[in-house]
Amino acid sequence: MGDIEGDEKRAVSPEEMYDAKHSLDADALKLAEMGYAQDMKRNFSVWSVLGVGFSLTNSWFGISAALVTGINSGGPLLIIYGIIIICLISICVGISLSELASALPNAGGQYFWANELAPKRYANFASYLTGWFAWAGSIFTSASVALAMGSALVGCYQLAHPDLVIQPWMTFVGYQITNIFCFFFNTYGKVLPTIAQTTLYVSLISFFVILVTVPATAPTHQHAKFVFATFINGTGWKENGIAFIVGLVNTNWAFACLDCATHMAEEVGRPEKMIPIAIMGTVAIGFTTSWFYSVSMFFSIVGDFSEIAATATYVPILELFYRALQNKGGAIFLEAMIIATGFGCLIASHTWQSRLCWSFARDRGIPGHQWLSQVHPKLDVPLYAHFVSCVIVAAVGCLYLGSYTAFNSMVTACIVLLYVSYSIPVVCLLVKGRNNIKHGPFWLGPIGLFANCVLLCWTLFTLVMYSFPFTMPVAASNMNYVSAVYGVVVIIMATDWLVRGRKSYRGQGSRREEAEEVVRRESISAVP
């Protein structure tokens, strides 16, 4: 959109400039006033944005994948009631994000909000930290989804070939294949809205088919006491409360990444209204599907619970399907539906992480920003940002070769890093004063304040408690390495800030100085 070559072709009168400015698309003009050009086309509807948001969060799929470890950290009681606890927390998170997205709709999401709301002296640093935490969280989200898919693919093969003993490298190969396969779906912008809506329908259809098929075919069913009142502590922790908390991380993962829709703000019309609908709709659909799915699956368990947890496939939900259907082909077919849903989840995660990288690079927050901030003119996607993000996801997969609990560490990093990225702009909002900003259409007053406080308290809780070892006694192979992950992320951020970021980062001061020029360029391009 670019340059001001129009001035050289013919003079633009003040009257024409005024008319052009007022004929600009309202969303593009609002974005220009923030200091950004409308580089991405607004191809998404509210349904396709909801499709991206739900496809990524995809709570019932998250429960299926989280059973890999969560099934031993509390059993049915943890999952059934954990979903309710996390849903209530997620409502508060969703309200906090929706208020900010409605007031300040921008693809930068939380890092942009932090820059606008923080005291001027600290605005750039607060925004820079937020952007890095958010992008790192998105990388570990994609890694955790890809690892779940790799495990599911290898598990299906093992079920069909019982003599196979699964080795870490097999899952690692499945991880890389999944990451590469899903990469190509984000390389052409025009098809992304269709893909997003399709994956939403695939998820809901898969949910319905599994919800009906498994309990209908199971030869026996568990009693209500087992489903609603059975706590299983297979973690090695003597304190059941600690076992519950370390298991809660898996349920929490099923409601992670609620900021996804905010980063589509420059690809949907009227984002100040559409983004909050997508965020809160994601929470509502997520709770409904995940809770009823969990209840249905636990009622359908056939045989001993411990045998399902210790399955040779390393995929408990697949073993549950097999025991209920008494047929390997049927079990693999149902797991294939979960895998298809997972592919949609990873595609949405790639969309999300690439938009985070691209938007942050526009403000020179990342090394190589001059390339990462580009949008491919024909493909209408930030191709470089997408490629680099996926390469980093591929590298993170190497963690699994060194630790069987890498999945939990990835999940924990995904959750906590994102919560921290949400909390920084919320802290800035509270310091500035909730009534000292221009409110958007979605603003809940005292309810929003309560939601902000819950988000901040929960972030502190997860930062400490989710760092505990998942099993006892602790060994190198089962240790929770998430603290090391935090350390690596902080070292990278600190080094880049000191060497490059503090000098080149484009904060609110620079953006506001450039905003008039951006509006002028947009206005000139609108002159017929």
Coordinates of C-alpha atoms in Angstrom, one line a residue:
M1 CA 0.0 0.0 0.0
G2 CA 2.4 1.9 -0.1
D3 CA 4.5 4.7 -1.1
I4 CA 3.6 8.2 -2.1
E5 CA 4.3 7.9 -5.8
G6 CA 0.8 9.3 -6.4
D7 CA 2.1 12.8 -5.6
E8 CA 4.4 12.6 -8.6
K9 CA 1.6 11.6 -11.0
R10 CA -0.6 14.5 -10.2
A11 CA -1.2 17.0 -7.4
V12 CA -3.8 16.1 -4.8
S13 CA -5.8 19.1 -3.6
P14 CA -6.7 19.5 0.0
E15 CA -10.4 19.0 -0.9
E16 CA -9.6 15.6 -2.6
M17 CA -7.5 14.6 0.4
Y18 CA -10.4 15.4 2.8
D19 CA -12.9 13.5 0.6
A20 CA -10.6 10.5 0.3
K21 CA -9.9 10.4 4.0
H22 CA -13.6 10.3 4.8
S23 CA -14.3 7.7 2.1
L24 CA -11.7 5.3 3.4
D25 CA -13.0 2.1 5.0
A26 CA -13.6 3.0 8.7
D27 CA -11.6 0.0 9.9
A28 CA -8.6 0.9 7.7
L29 CA -8.8 4.6 8.8
K30 CA -8.8 3.6 12.5
L31 CA -5.9 1.3 11.9
A32 CA -4.0 4.1 10.1
E33 CA -4.6 6.4 13.0
M34 CA -2.8 3.8 15.2
G35 CA 0.2 4.1 12.8
Y36 CA -0.3 1.0 10.7
A37 CA -1.2 0.6 7.0
Q38 CA -3.9 -1.9 6.0
D39 CA -1.5 -4.6 4.6
M40 CA -3.8 -7.6 5.1
K41 CA -7.2 -8.0 3.4
R42 CA -10.2 -8.3 5.5
N43 CA -11.3 -11.7 4.2
F44 CA -12.6 -13.1 7.5
S45 CA -16.2 -13.1 8.8
V46 CA -17.1 -13.5 12.4
W47 CA -17.7 -17.2 11.8
S48 CA -14.3 -17.8 10.2
V49 CA -12.6 -15.9 13.1
L50 CA -14.6 -18.0 15.5
G51 CA -13.5 -21.0 13.5
V52 CA -9.8 -20.0 13.9
G53 CA -10.3 -19.3 17.6
F54 CA -12.2 -22.5 18.4
S55 CA -10.1 -24.7 16.1
L56 CA -7.0 -23.6 18.1
T57 CA -8.5 -23.8 21.6
N58 CA -10.7 -26.8 20.7
S59 CA -11.3 -27.9 24.2
W60 CA -12.7 -31.3 23.7
F61 CA -9.7 -32.2 21.5
G62 CA -7.5 -30.8 24.2
I63 CA -9.1 -33.1 26.8
S64 CA -8.4 -36.1 24.5
A65 CA -4.8 -35.3 24.1
A66 CA -4.3 -34.3 27.7
L67 CA -5.4 -37.7 28.9
V68 CA -1.9 -38.8 28.1
T69 CA -0.7 -37.5 31.4
G70 CA -3.8 -36.0 33.2
I71 CA -5.4 -39.4 33.6
N72 CA -2.9 -40.3 36.3
S73 CA -3.0 -36.9 38.1
G74 CA -6.5 -37.0 39.5
G75 CA -8.4 -39.3 37.1
P76 CA -12.1 -38.6 36.3
L77 CA -12.6 -36.2 39.2
L78 CA -9.8 -33.9 38.0
I79 CA -11.1 -33.8 34.5
I80 CA -14.8 -33.4 35.3
Y81 CA -14.4 -30.7 37.9
G82 CA -11.2 -29.3 36.5
I83 CA -13.1 -28.3 33.3
I84 CA -15.6 -26.3 35.4
I85 CA -12.8 -24.5 37.3
I86 CA -10.8 -23.7 34.2
C87 CA -13.9 -22.6 32.4
L88 CA -14.7 -20.0 35.1
I89 CA -11.1 -18.8 35.0
S90 CA -11.3 -18.7 31.2
I91 CA -14.5 -16.5 31.3
C92 CA -12.5 -14.0 33.2
V93 CA -9.6 -14.2 30.8
G94 CA -12.0 -13.9 27.9
I95 CA -13.7 -10.8 29.4
S96 CA -10.3 -9.2 30.0
L97 CA -9.1 -9.8 26.5
S98 CA -12.4 -8.9 24.9
E99 CA -12.6 -5.5 26.6
L100 CA -9.1 -4.6 25.4
A101 CA -9.7 -6.0 21.9
S102 CA -12.9 -4.0 21.7
A103 CA -11.2 -0.8 22.9
L104 CA -8.0 -1.2 20.9
P105 CA -8.5 -3.6 18.0
N106 CA -5.1 -4.4 16.5
A107 CA -3.3 -7.5 15.2
G108 CA -0.6 -6.9 17.8
G109 CA -3.1 -7.8 20.5
Q110 CA -1.6 -7.8 24.0
Y111 CA 1.8 -6.3 23.1
F112 CA 0.0 -3.3 21.3
W113 CA -2.3 -2.8 24.3
A114 CA 0.7 -2.8 26.7
N115 CA 2.4 -0.1 24.6
E116 CA -0.7 2.1 24.6
L117 CA -1.6 1.7 28.2
A118 CA 1.7 1.6 30.1
P119 CA 3.3 4.7 31.5
K120 CA 5.3 6.4 28.8
R121 CA 8.6 5.8 30.5
Y122 CA 8.0 2.0 30.6
A123 CA 5.8 1.6 27.5
N124 CA 8.3 0.2 25.1
F125 CA 9.9 -2.2 27.5
A126 CA 6.5 -3.5 28.7
S127 CA 5.3 -3.9 25.1
Y128 CA 8.5 -5.6 24.1
L129 CA 8.3 -8.1 26.9
T130 CA 4.6 -8.8 26.2
G131 CA 5.3 -9.4 22.5
W132 CA 8.1 -11.9 23.2
F133 CA 6.1 -13.8 25.8
A134 CA 3.1 -14.0 23.5
W135 CA 5.2 -15.2 20.5
A136 CA 7.1 -17.8 22.7
G137 CA 3.8 -19.0 24.1
S138 CA 2.4 -19.5 20.6
I139 CA 5.5 -21.5 19.5
F140 CA 5.1 -23.9 22.5
T141 CA 1.4 -24.1 21.7
S142 CA 2.1 -25.3 18.2
A143 CA 4.8 -27.7 19.5
S144 CA 2.4 -29.2 22.1
V145 CA -0.3 -29.8 19.4
A146 CA 2.2 -31.2 16.9
L147 CA 3.5 -33.6 19.6
A148 CA -0.1 -34.7 20.5
M149 CA -0.6 -35.4 16.8
G150 CA 2.6 -37.3 16.4
S151 CA 1.7 -39.4 19.4
A152 CA -1.7 -40.1 18.0
L153 CA -0.4 -41.2 14.6
V154 CA 2.2 -43.5 16.1
G155 CA -0.4 -44.9 18.6
C156 CA -2.8 -45.8 15.7
Y157 CA 0.1 -47.7 14.0
Q158 CA 1.0 -49.5 17.2
L159 CA -2.7 -50.6 17.8
A160 CA -2.7 -52.1 14.3
H161 CA 0.8 -53.7 14.9
P162 CA 0.8 -54.8 18.5
D163 CA 4.4 -56.1 18.4
L164 CA 5.7 -52.6 17.9
V165 CA 7.4 -51.0 20.9
I166 CA 7.1 -47.2 20.5
Q167 CA 10.4 -45.3 20.7
P168 CA 10.7 -41.5 21.2
W169 CA 12.2 -41.1 17.7
M170 CA 9.0 -42.4 16.2
T171 CA 6.9 -39.8 17.9
F172 CA 9.5 -37.2 16.9
V173 CA 9.2 -38.1 13.2
G174 CA 5.4 -38.0 13.5
Y175 CA 5.8 -34.5 15.1
Q176 CA 7.9 -33.2 12.3
I177 CA 5.6 -34.7 9.6
T178 CA 2.6 -33.1 11.2
N179 CA 4.3 -29.7 11.5
I180 CA 5.4 -29.7 7.8
F181 CA 2.0 -30.9 6.5
C182 CA 0.1 -28.2 8.3
F183 CA 2.6 -25.5 7.2
F184 CA 1.3 -25.5 3.7
F185 CA -2.3 -24.6 4.7
N186 CA -1.2 -21.1 5.8
T187 CA 0.6 -20.2 2.6
Y188 CA -2.4 -18.8 0.7
G189 CA -4.5 -16.1 2.4
K190 CA -7.7 -16.4 0.4
V191 CA -8.4 -20.0 1.4
L192 CA -7.8 -19.4 5.2
P193 CA -11.4 -18.3 6.0
T194 CA -12.7 -21.4 4.3
I195 CA -10.2 -23.6 6.1
A196 CA -11.2 -22.0 9.4
Q197 CA -14.9 -22.6 8.9
T198 CA -14.2 -26.2 7.6
T199 CA -12.1 -27.1 10.6
L200 CA -14.8 -25.7 13.0
Y201 CA -17.4 -28.1 11.3
V202 CA -14.9 -31.0 11.3
S203 CA -14.4 -30.5 15.0
L204 CA -18.1 -30.3 15.9
I205 CA -19.0 -33.3 13.6
S206 CA -16.2 -35.4 15.1
F207 CA -17.3 -34.5 18.6
F208 CA -20.8 -35.5 17.9
V209 CA -19.9 -38.8 16.2
I210 CA -17.6 -39.9 19.0
L211 CA -20.0 -38.7 21.7
V212 CA -22.7 -40.9 20.3
T213 CA -20.7 -43.9 19.1
V214 CA -18.5 -44.7 22.1
P215 CA -21.2 -45.0 24.8
A216 CA -23.6 -46.6 22.4
T217 CA -21.2 -49.5 21.6
A218 CA -19.5 -50.0 24.9
P219 CA -20.5 -53.4 26.3
T220 CA -20.4 -52.1 29.9
H221 CA -20.5 -48.7 31.5
Q222 CA -19.0 -47.2 34.7
H223 CA -21.2 -46.1 37.5
A224 CA -21.8 -42.4 38.4
K225 CA -19.6 -42.6 41.5
F226 CA -16.6 -43.5 39.4
V227 CA -17.2 -40.6 36.9
F228 CA -18.0 -37.9 39.4
A229 CA -16.3 -38.9 42.7
T230 CA -13.2 -41.0 41.8
F231 CA -9.8 -39.4 42.5
I232 CA -6.7 -41.3 41.3
N233 CA -3.3 -40.2 42.4
G234 CA -0.7 -42.0 40.3
T235 CA 1.9 -39.2 40.4
G236 CA 3.9 -40.3 43.4
W237 CA 3.0 -37.1 45.3
K238 CA 1.8 -37.9 48.8
E239 CA -0.4 -34.8 48.9
N240 CA -3.5 -35.2 46.8
G241 CA -3.9 -31.5 46.5
I242 CA -0.5 -31.2 44.7
A243 CA -1.4 -34.1 42.5
F244 CA -4.6 -32.3 41.5
I245 CA -2.8 -29.1 40.7
V246 CA 0.0 -30.7 38.6
G247 CA -2.8 -32.6 36.7
L248 CA -4.8 -29.4 36.3
V249 CA -2.3 -28.1 33.8
N250 CA -3.6 -30.6 31.2
T251 CA -7.2 -29.4 31.6
N252 CA -6.0 -25.8 31.5
W253 CA -4.4 -26.6 28.1
A254 CA -7.8 -27.3 26.7
F255 CA -8.8 -23.7 27.3
A256 CA -5.5 -22.0 26.3
C257 CA -4.8 -19.5 23.5
L258 CA -7.9 -17.4 23.9
D259 CA -6.0 -14.4 22.4
C260 CA -5.9 -16.1 19.0
A261 CA -8.9 -14.1 17.6
T262 CA -7.4 -10.8 18.7
H263 CA -4.6 -11.2 16.2
M264 CA -7.1 -11.5 13.3
A265 CA -8.3 -7.9 14.1
E266 CA -6.9 -6.6 10.8
E267 CA -8.5 -9.3 8.7
V268 CA -12.1 -9.0 9.9
G269 CA -14.6 -6.1 9.5
R270 CA -15.8 -4.2 12.7
P271 CA -13.2 -6.0 14.9
E272 CA -14.2 -4.1 18.0
K273 CA -17.5 -6.1 17.9
M274 CA -16.5 -9.3 16.1
I275 CA -13.4 -10.2 18.2
P276 CA -15.2 -10.3 21.6
I277 CA -17.9 -12.4 20.0
A278 CA -15.3 -14.9 18.8
I279 CA -13.4 -15.0 22.1
M280 CA -16.5 -15.5 24.3
G281 CA -18.0 -17.9 21.8
T282 CA -14.8 -20.0 21.9
V283 CA -15.1 -20.3 25.7
A284 CA -18.8 -21.2 25.5
I285 CA -18.4 -23.9 22.8
G286 CA -15.3 -25.2 24.5
F287 CA -16.9 -25.8 27.9
T288 CA -20.0 -27.4 26.4
T289 CA -18.1 -29.8 24.2
S290 CA -15.3 -30.7 26.6
W291 CA -17.5 -31.3 29.7
F292 CA -20.1 -33.5 28.0
Y293 CA -17.3 -35.3 26.0
S294 CA -15.4 -36.1 29.3
V295 CA -18.5 -37.4 31.1
S296 CA -19.4 -39.6 28.1
M297 CA -15.9 -41.0 27.8
F298 CA -15.6 -41.8 31.5
F299 CA -18.9 -43.6 31.6
S300 CA -17.7 -45.6 28.6
I301 CA -14.5 -47.0 30.1
V302 CA -14.4 -50.7 29.8
G303 CA -12.2 -52.7 32.1
D304 CA -9.6 -51.5 34.5
F305 CA -8.8 -47.8 34.5
S306 CA -5.1 -48.4 35.2
E307 CA -4.8 -50.6 32.0
I308 CA -6.1 -47.7 29.9
A309 CA -3.5 -45.3 31.5
A310 CA -0.7 -47.8 30.8
T311 CA -1.6 -48.6 27.2
A312 CA 1.2 -49.6 24.9
T313 CA 0.0 -47.0 22.4
Y314 CA 0.7 -44.2 24.8
V315 CA -2.7 -42.8 23.7
P316 CA -5.2 -43.5 26.5
I317 CA -8.2 -42.2 24.5
L318 CA -7.4 -44.6 21.7
E319 CA -7.3 -47.5 24.1
L320 CA -10.6 -46.4 25.5
F321 CA -12.1 -46.4 22.0
Y322 CA -10.7 -49.9 21.3
R323 CA -12.1 -51.4 24.5
A324 CA -15.5 -49.8 23.9
L325 CA -15.9 -50.8 20.3
Q326 CA -14.0 -54.1 20.5
N327 CA -12.7 -53.4 17.1
K328 CA -9.3 -52.0 16.1
G329 CA -10.5 -50.5 12.8
G330 CA -13.4 -48.7 14.5
A331 CA -11.1 -47.3 17.2
I332 CA -8.5 -46.1 14.6
F333 CA -11.3 -44.5 12.6
L334 CA -12.5 -42.5 15.7
E335 CA -8.9 -41.5 16.5
A336 CA -8.5 -40.4 12.9
M337 CA -11.4 -38.0 13.5
I338 CA -9.5 -36.6 16.5
I339 CA -6.3 -36.4 14.4
A340 CA -8.3 -34.5 11.7
T341 CA -9.5 -32.1 14.4
G342 CA -5.9 -31.8 15.6
F343 CA -4.7 -30.9 12.2
G344 CA -7.3 -28.1 12.2
C345 CA -6.0 -27.0 15.6
L346 CA -2.4 -26.9 14.4
I347 CA -3.3 -25.0 11.2
A348 CA -5.1 -22.4 13.4
S349 CA -2.0 -22.3 15.7
H350 CA 0.2 -21.6 12.7
T351 CA -2.1 -18.8 11.6
W352 CA -2.0 -17.4 15.1
Q353 CA 1.8 -17.6 15.6
S354 CA 2.6 -16.1 12.2
R355 CA 0.3 -13.1 12.8
L356 CA 1.9 -12.6 16.2
C357 CA 5.4 -12.7 14.6
W358 CA 4.4 -10.5 11.7
S359 CA 2.6 -7.8 13.8
F360 CA 5.5 -7.7 16.3
A361 CA 8.0 -7.4 13.5
R362 CA 6.2 -4.4 12.2
D363 CA 7.3 -2.6 15.3
R364 CA 10.8 -4.0 15.0
G365 CA 10.4 -6.3 18.0
I366 CA 12.2 -9.3 16.5
P367 CA 15.6 -9.6 14.8
G368 CA 15.1 -9.8 11.1
H369 CA 12.0 -7.6 11.3
Q370 CA 12.6 -6.1 7.9
W371 CA 11.7 -9.5 6.4
L372 CA 9.3 -10.9 9.0
S373 CA 7.1 -7.8 8.7
Q374 CA 6.5 -8.3 5.0
V375 CA 3.2 -9.6 3.6
H376 CA 3.5 -11.6 0.4
P377 CA 1.7 -9.4 -2.3
K378 CA 0.2 -12.4 -4.1
L379 CA -0.3 -14.9 -1.4
D380 CA -1.7 -12.3 1.1
V381 CA 0.1 -13.9 4.1
P382 CA 3.1 -13.0 6.1
L383 CA 5.1 -15.9 4.5
Y384 CA 8.5 -15.2 6.1
A385 CA 7.0 -14.9 9.6
H386 CA 5.1 -18.1 9.0
F387 CA 8.1 -20.0 7.8
V388 CA 10.4 -18.9 10.6
S389 CA 7.8 -19.7 13.3
C390 CA 7.4 -23.2 11.9
V391 CA 11.1 -23.8 11.7
I392 CA 11.4 -22.8 15.4
V393 CA 8.5 -25.2 16.2
A394 CA 10.4 -28.0 14.4
A395 CA 13.5 -27.2 16.6
V396 CA 11.5 -27.3 19.8
G397 CA 10.4 -30.8 19.0
C398 CA 13.9 -32.0 19.8
L399 CA 13.0 -31.6 23.5
Y400 CA 11.0 -34.8 23.3
L401 CA 14.0 -36.8 22.4
G402 CA 15.5 -36.0 25.8
S403 CA 12.4 -36.3 28.0
Y404 CA 9.2 -38.3 28.1
T405 CA 7.5 -35.4 30.0
A406 CA 8.4 -32.9 27.3
F407 CA 4.7 -32.8 26.4
N408 CA 3.8 -31.5 29.8
S409 CA 6.7 -29.0 29.7
M410 CA 5.5 -27.7 26.4
V411 CA 1.9 -27.5 27.6
T412 CA 3.0 -25.6 30.7
A413 CA 5.1 -23.2 28.8
C414 CA 2.3 -22.5 26.4
I415 CA -0.2 -21.8 29.2
V416 CA 2.0 -19.7 31.6
L417 CA 3.8 -17.6 28.9
L418 CA 0.5 -16.7 27.4
Y419 CA -1.0 -15.8 30.8
V420 CA 2.0 -13.5 31.5
S421 CA 1.5 -11.8 28.1
Y422 CA -2.2 -11.2 29.1
S423 CA -1.3 -9.9 32.5
I424 CA 1.1 -7.2 31.5
P425 CA -1.4 -5.1 29.6
V426 CA -4.0 -5.8 32.3
V427 CA -1.6 -4.4 34.9
C428 CA -1.0 -1.4 32.7
L429 CA -4.8 -0.9 32.3
L430 CA -5.3 -0.9 36.1
V431 CA -2.4 1.4 36.7
K432 CA -3.7 3.8 34.0
G433 CA -7.3 3.5 35.3
R434 CA -10.0 1.5 33.6
N435 CA -12.1 4.7 33.0
N436 CA -9.2 6.6 31.6
I437 CA -9.3 4.9 28.2
K438 CA -11.9 5.1 25.4
H439 CA -14.2 2.1 25.9
G440 CA -15.2 -0.2 23.1
P441 CA -18.6 -1.7 22.5
F442 CA -17.7 -4.6 24.8
W443 CA -17.1 -3.1 28.3
L444 CA -18.4 -4.7 31.5
G445 CA -17.4 -2.1 34.1
P446 CA -17.1 -3.7 37.6
I447 CA -17.4 -7.2 36.1
G448 CA -14.4 -6.4 33.9
L449 CA -12.4 -5.3 37.0
F450 CA -13.2 -8.5 38.8
A451 CA -12.2 -10.5 35.7
N452 CA -8.9 -8.5 35.6
C453 CA -8.1 -9.4 39.2
V454 CA -8.9 -13.1 38.6
L455 CA -6.6 -13.2 35.6
L456 CA -3.7 -11.7 37.6
C457 CA -4.1 -14.0 40.6
W458 CA -4.4 -17.0 38.3
T459 CA -1.2 -16.1 36.4
L460 CA 0.8 -15.9 39.7
F461 CA -0.7 -19.2 40.8
T462 CA 0.2 -21.0 37.5
L463 CA 3.7 -19.5 37.4
V464 CA 4.5 -21.1 40.7
M465 CA 2.4 -24.3 40.9
Y466 CA 2.7 -25.4 37.3
S467 CA 6.5 -25.5 37.7
F468 CA 6.3 -28.4 40.2
P469 CA 7.4 -31.9 39.0
F470 CA 4.6 -33.9 37.4
T471 CA 5.7 -37.1 39.1
M472 CA 7.7 -38.2 42.1
P473 CA 10.5 -39.2 42.6
V474 CA 12.1 -36.8 40.2
A475 CA 14.6 -38.1 37.6
A476 CA 16.2 -36.5 34.5
S477 CA 13.7 -38.3 32.3
N478 CA 10.5 -37.1 34.0
M479 CA 11.6 -33.7 35.4
N480 CA 9.5 -30.6 34.7
Y481 CA 11.8 -28.6 32.5
V482 CA 9.5 -25.6 32.2
S483 CA 11.7 -23.5 34.5
A484 CA 14.5 -24.0 32.1
V485 CA 12.3 -23.0 29.2
Y486 CA 11.4 -19.7 31.1
G487 CA 15.1 -19.1 31.6
V488 CA 16.0 -19.6 27.9
V489 CA 13.2 -17.3 26.8
V490 CA 14.2 -14.6 29.3
I491 CA 17.9 -14.8 28.2
I492 CA 17.0 -14.4 24.6
M493 CA 14.7 -11.5 25.3
A494 CA 17.2 -9.7 27.5
T495 CA 20.1 -10.2 25.1
D496 CA 18.0 -8.9 22.1
W497 CA 16.7 -5.9 24.1
L498 CA 20.2 -4.8 25.2
V499 CA 21.9 -5.4 21.8
R500 CA 19.1 -4.2 19.5
G501 CA 15.6 -3.8 20.8
R502 CA 16.0 -0.8 23.1
K503 CA 17.4 1.3 20.2
S504 CA 15.2 0.2 17.3
Y505 CA 11.8 -0.8 18.9
R506 CA 9.0 1.3 17.5
G507 CA 6.8 2.3 20.4
Q508 CA 3.8 4.5 20.8
G509 CA 5.8 7.7 20.4
S510 CA 7.2 6.7 17.1
R511 CA 3.9 5.3 15.9
R512 CA 2.0 8.5 16.8
E513 CA 4.5 10.6 14.9
E514 CA 4.1 8.4 11.9
A515 CA 0.3 8.0 12.1
E516 CA -0.4 11.2 10.2
E517 CA 1.9 10.0 7.4
V518 CA 0.2 6.6 7.3
V519 CA -3.3 8.3 7.1
R520 CA -2.0 10.5 4.3
R521 CA -0.7 7.6 2.3
E522 CA -3.9 5.7 2.8
S523 CA -5.9 8.8 1.8
I524 CA -3.8 9.3 -1.4
S525 CA -4.3 5.7 -2.3
A526 CA -8.1 6.2 -2.0
V527 CA -8.1 9.2 -4.4
P528 CA -9.6 8.0 -7.7

